[in-house]
């Protein structure tokens, strides 16, 4: 068990006047099972056991807030600003989404990227493809510029820009081949994305859980045990927008699953400002 929770103990105190101080004990007849040494408490209604919950017990791991409904959801507010999600569960009609998924799966030049971690190089547990005029570096490995947008991707970008009012110049595509493909906790906060980037995330195929956790305050020393959490199931054809301070104040991931999952494609449209945001 977690050390902090193990230390939590039930504690309390006897309230009301002491045995000798108050009125005489009533003549209540005690059930035979009540031991004599408890008698004064049982017969004297002024002496109740008051449960005092220790501070550590009140600190519960919060249940995740599940967001499934269409609309704008402000998930936090801090000196960095409001962290805002906008969910469009049926942004693409399911029938249209079916043929789009097939095209994207077969026509995008997917590959497996090698990142560099503290223990050396490792392959990402998913396939990716980058579109944009500038390179994209994360996890100490760079994706080269690729201006050859597939026409379907250009059409989707235009549709998203029209509906959301935001414009995008780059796209990271992710293909989760099965339940063991995933993306680990991170924020989209690379310097070229500028402050408060808007990320538009469009999903096709199998529903996977998009999980978020709030970055802990300094006194937690990087411990996320009690961090606020948000879960958003991302279905076939759904669009999720992350806006405001979401990347500064939150992390997100798509975890591995323990049951079979069919493939899923996720397109994350962004705007890169290589020389800094104007
Ligand atoms: O697959 C997803 O929904 C999330 C992808 C993601 O976090 C990313 O590309 O940075």
Coordinates of C-alpha atoms and ligand atoms in Angstrom, one line a residue:
X1 CA 0.0 0.0 0.0
X2 CA 1.1 3.6 -0.6
X3 CA 3.1 4.8 2.3
X4 CA 1.0 7.9 2.8
X5 CA -2.2 5.9 2.9
X6 CA -0.7 3.3 5.2
X7 CA 0.0 5.9 7.7
X8 CA -3.6 7.0 7.8
X9 CA -5.3 5.7 11.0
X10 CA -8.8 5.9 12.3
X11 CA -8.7 8.2 15.3
X12 CA -11.2 10.1 17.4
X13 CA -12.1 11.1 20.9
X14 CA -14.8 10.7 23.6
X15 CA -17.0 13.8 23.6
X16 CA -19.2 15.2 26.3
X17 CA -18.8 15.4 30.1
X18 CA -16.5 12.9 31.8
X19 CA -17.9 9.9 33.8
X20 CA -18.1 11.6 37.1
X21 CA -19.1 15.1 36.0
X22 CA -22.6 14.8 34.7
X23 CA -26.0 13.4 35.7
X24 CA -26.2 10.0 37.3
X25 CA -26.3 7.0 35.0
X26 CA -29.8 6.2 33.9
X27 CA -31.3 2.8 34.8
X28 CA -31.0 1.5 31.3
X29 CA -30.7 -2.3 31.5
X30 CA -27.7 -3.4 29.5
X31 CA -27.9 -6.3 27.2
X32 CA -26.0 -9.2 28.6
X33 CA -23.4 -8.9 25.8
X34 CA -22.2 -5.4 26.8
X35 CA -19.1 -5.8 29.0
X36 CA -19.3 -3.9 32.3
X37 CA -16.3 -1.7 31.5
X38 CA -18.2 -0.1 28.6
X39 CA -21.3 0.5 30.7
X40 CA -20.9 4.2 31.4
X41 CA -20.5 5.0 27.7
X42 CA -23.5 3.0 26.7
X43 CA -25.8 4.3 29.4
X44 CA -24.7 7.9 29.3
X45 CA -25.9 9.5 26.0
X46 CA -23.7 12.5 26.6
X47 CA -20.6 10.5 26.0
X48 CA -20.6 9.7 22.3
X49 CA -17.6 8.7 20.3
X50 CA -16.8 11.5 17.9
X51 CA -15.0 10.3 14.8
X52 CA -12.3 12.7 13.7
X53 CA -11.0 11.9 10.3
X54 CA -7.2 12.4 10.2
X55 CA -6.0 14.8 7.6
X56 CA -4.3 12.1 5.5
X57 CA -7.5 10.0 5.2
X58 CA -9.3 13.0 3.6
X59 CA -6.7 13.1 0.8
X60 CA -8.3 10.7 -1.7
X61 CA -7.0 9.8 -5.1
X62 CA -9.6 11.7 -7.3
X63 CA -11.9 9.8 -9.6
X64 CA -11.2 10.8 -13.2
X65 CA -13.7 13.2 -14.8
X66 CA -15.1 11.5 -17.9
X67 CA -15.9 13.8 -20.8
X68 CA -18.1 12.4 -23.6
X69 CA -20.5 15.2 -24.4
X70 CA -20.3 17.5 -27.3
X71 CA -19.2 21.0 -26.3
X72 CA -16.7 23.1 -24.4
X73 CA -15.2 21.8 -21.2
X74 CA -12.9 24.0 -19.1
X75 CA -10.9 21.5 -17.1
X76 CA -8.8 23.9 -15.0
X77 CA -7.8 27.5 -14.4
X78 CA -4.5 28.7 -13.2
X79 CA -2.2 31.7 -13.5
X80 CA -1.2 30.3 -16.9
X81 CA -4.8 30.5 -18.0
X82 CA -7.8 28.3 -18.6
X83 CA -7.2 24.8 -19.9
X84 CA -10.0 24.1 -22.3
X85 CA -11.2 21.0 -24.3
X86 CA -13.7 21.2 -27.1
X87 CA -15.2 17.9 -28.1
X88 CA -17.1 17.2 -31.4
X89 CA -18.0 13.5 -31.0
X90 CA -19.4 13.0 -34.5
X91 CA -17.3 15.5 -36.4
X92 CA -17.1 13.1 -39.3
X93 CA -20.1 11.0 -40.2
X94 CA -19.4 7.3 -39.4
X95 CA -19.9 6.1 -43.0
X96 CA -17.5 8.8 -44.4
X97 CA -15.1 8.0 -41.5
X98 CA -15.0 4.3 -42.7
X99 CA -13.6 5.0 -46.1
X100 CA -11.3 7.8 -44.8
X101 CA -9.9 5.3 -42.3
X102 CA -9.2 2.7 -45.1
X103 CA -7.5 5.4 -47.3
X104 CA -5.3 6.7 -44.4
X105 CA -4.3 3.2 -43.3
X106 CA -3.2 2.2 -46.8
X107 CA -1.9 5.4 -48.3
X108 CA 0.0 7.2 -45.7
X109 CA 3.8 6.3 -45.6
X110 CA 3.8 5.0 -42.0
X111 CA 7.1 4.2 -40.2
X112 CA 8.3 3.4 -36.8
X113 CA 10.3 6.2 -35.2
X114 CA 13.3 5.6 -32.9
X115 CA 13.5 8.0 -30.0
X116 CA 16.3 8.4 -27.5
X117 CA 15.5 8.0 -23.8
X118 CA 17.6 8.0 -20.6
X119 CA 18.5 4.3 -21.2
X120 CA 19.3 4.8 -24.9
X121 CA 17.4 4.4 -28.2
X122 CA 13.9 2.8 -28.3
X123 CA 11.3 2.3 -30.9
X124 CA 7.9 4.0 -30.4
X125 CA 5.1 1.5 -29.8
X126 CA 3.1 2.9 -32.8
X127 CA 3.6 4.1 -36.4
X128 CA 3.8 7.8 -37.3
X129 CA 4.1 10.1 -40.2
X130 CA 4.8 13.9 -40.2
X131 CA 3.5 16.5 -42.6
X132 CA 4.7 20.1 -42.6
X133 CA 7.3 22.5 -44.0
X134 CA 9.5 22.3 -41.0
X135 CA 11.1 19.4 -39.0
X136 CA 9.6 18.2 -35.8
X137 CA 11.8 17.2 -32.9
X138 CA 10.6 15.4 -29.8
X139 CA 12.1 12.8 -27.5
X140 CA 15.6 13.6 -28.9
X141 CA 14.8 12.5 -32.4
X142 CA 13.7 14.6 -35.5
X143 CA 11.1 14.0 -38.1
X144 CA 12.2 15.6 -41.4
X145 CA 10.0 18.2 -43.2
X146 CA 7.4 16.6 -45.5
X147 CA 5.4 19.0 -47.6
X148 CA 3.6 16.1 -49.6
X149 CA 0.2 16.3 -47.9
X150 CA -2.2 13.5 -49.0
X151 CA -5.3 15.2 -50.5
X152 CA -7.6 13.7 -47.9
X153 CA -5.4 15.2 -45.1
X154 CA -5.6 18.7 -46.8
X155 CA -9.4 18.3 -47.1
X156 CA -9.7 17.3 -43.4
X157 CA -7.4 20.2 -42.3
X158 CA -9.7 22.7 -44.3
X159 CA -12.8 21.3 -42.7
X160 CA -11.4 21.5 -39.2
X161 CA -10.2 25.1 -39.8
X162 CA -13.6 26.1 -41.1
X163 CA -15.4 24.7 -38.1
X164 CA -13.0 25.7 -35.3
X165 CA -11.7 29.0 -36.6
X166 CA -8.1 28.0 -36.0
X167 CA -5.5 27.4 -38.7
X168 CA -2.9 24.7 -38.8
X169 CA 0.3 24.2 -40.8
X170 CA 1.5 20.8 -39.6
X171 CA 0.2 17.3 -38.8
X172 CA 1.5 14.4 -36.8
X173 CA -0.3 11.1 -37.7
X174 CA -0.3 8.2 -35.3
X175 CA -1.3 4.6 -36.2
X176 CA -2.1 2.3 -33.2
X177 CA -2.0 -1.1 -34.8
X178 CA -3.4 -3.0 -31.8
X179 CA -4.0 -2.9 -28.1
X180 CA -0.3 -2.9 -27.2
X181 CA 0.4 0.3 -29.2
X182 CA 0.3 3.5 -27.1
X183 CA 1.7 6.9 -26.4
X184 CA 3.1 7.7 -23.0
X185 CA 2.5 10.7 -20.8
X186 CA 3.7 14.0 -22.4
X187 CA 2.6 17.5 -23.2
X188 CA 2.8 19.0 -26.7
X189 CA 5.0 21.8 -25.5
X190 CA 8.0 21.8 -27.8
X191 CA 9.3 25.4 -28.2
X192 CA 8.3 25.6 -31.9
X193 CA 4.6 25.2 -31.0
X194 CA 4.8 28.5 -29.1
X195 CA 2.8 29.4 -26.0
X196 CA -0.7 28.0 -25.5
X197 CA -0.8 26.0 -28.7
X198 CA -4.1 24.8 -30.1
X199 CA -4.0 21.1 -31.0
X200 CA -6.8 19.5 -33.1
X201 CA -7.0 15.7 -32.7
X202 CA -9.1 13.7 -35.1
X203 CA -9.6 10.0 -34.5
X204 CA -10.6 7.1 -36.7
X205 CA -11.1 3.4 -36.1
X206 CA -11.1 1.7 -32.7
X207 CA -12.2 3.8 -29.7
X208 CA -9.2 4.4 -27.3
X209 CA -9.1 6.2 -24.0
X210 CA -7.4 9.6 -24.1
X211 CA -6.2 10.2 -20.5
X212 CA -5.1 13.5 -19.0
X213 CA -3.5 14.3 -15.7
X214 CA -2.9 17.7 -14.2
X215 CA 0.8 18.6 -13.5
X216 CA 1.3 18.7 -9.7
X217 CA 2.3 21.8 -7.8
X218 CA 5.9 22.1 -6.7
X219 CA 5.3 20.8 -3.2
X220 CA 4.3 17.4 -4.6
X221 CA 7.9 17.0 -6.0
X222 CA 6.6 15.5 -9.3
X223 CA 4.3 13.0 -7.6
X224 CA 1.1 12.6 -9.7
X225 CA -0.7 10.3 -7.1
X226 CA -3.3 12.9 -6.3
X227 CA -3.4 14.7 -9.6
X228 CA -6.7 15.6 -11.1
X229 CA -7.6 13.3 -14.1
X230 CA -9.7 13.6 -17.2
X231 CA -10.6 10.7 -19.5
X232 CA -12.0 11.2 -23.0
X233 CA -13.0 8.2 -25.0
X234 CA -12.1 9.1 -28.6
X235 CA -14.4 7.4 -31.1
X236 CA -14.4 6.9 -34.8
X237 CA -14.9 10.4 -36.4
X238 CA -14.5 12.4 -33.2
X239 CA -12.6 15.7 -33.0
X240 CA -11.0 16.9 -29.8
X241 CA -9.5 20.4 -29.5
X242 CA -7.0 21.3 -26.7
X243 CA -6.7 25.0 -26.1
X244 CA -5.3 27.6 -23.7
X245 CA -3.0 26.4 -21.0
X246 CA -3.8 22.7 -21.6
X247 CA -0.2 21.8 -22.7
X248 CA 1.4 23.9 -19.9
X249 CA -0.8 22.6 -17.1
X250 CA -1.7 19.0 -18.2
X251 CA -0.1 15.9 -19.6
X252 CA -1.9 13.3 -21.8
X253 CA -1.4 9.8 -23.1
X254 CA -3.2 6.9 -24.8
X255 CA -2.3 3.8 -22.7
X256 CA -1.9 0.2 -23.8
X257 CA -5.1 -1.9 -23.3
X258 CA -5.4 -5.4 -21.9
X259 CA -7.9 -6.7 -24.4
X260 CA -7.8 -6.9 -28.2
X261 CA -8.1 -3.6 -30.0
X262 CA -8.4 -3.1 -33.7
X263 CA -6.3 -0.4 -35.4
X264 CA -6.9 3.3 -34.7
X265 CA -5.6 6.4 -36.5
X266 CA -5.2 9.7 -34.8
X267 CA -4.3 13.0 -36.7
X268 CA -3.0 15.8 -34.5
X269 CA -3.0 19.1 -36.4
X270 CA -0.8 21.8 -35.0
X271 CA 0.9 25.1 -36.0
X272 CA 4.7 25.3 -35.9
X273 CA 6.4 28.6 -35.4
X274 CA 10.1 27.7 -36.2
X275 CA 11.4 31.3 -35.6
X276 CA 9.2 31.9 -32.6
X277 CA 5.5 32.8 -32.4
X278 CA 4.9 36.3 -33.9
Ligands
LIG1 O1 -3.6 9.4 -30.2 C1 -4.0 10.3 -29.5 O2 -5.2 10.5 -29.3 C2 -3.0 11.3 -28.9 C3 -1.8 11.5 -29.7 C4 -0.8 12.5 -29.1 O3 -0.9 12.6 -27.9 C5 0.2 13.2 -29.8 O4 0.3 12.9 -31.0 O5 0.9 14.0 -29.2

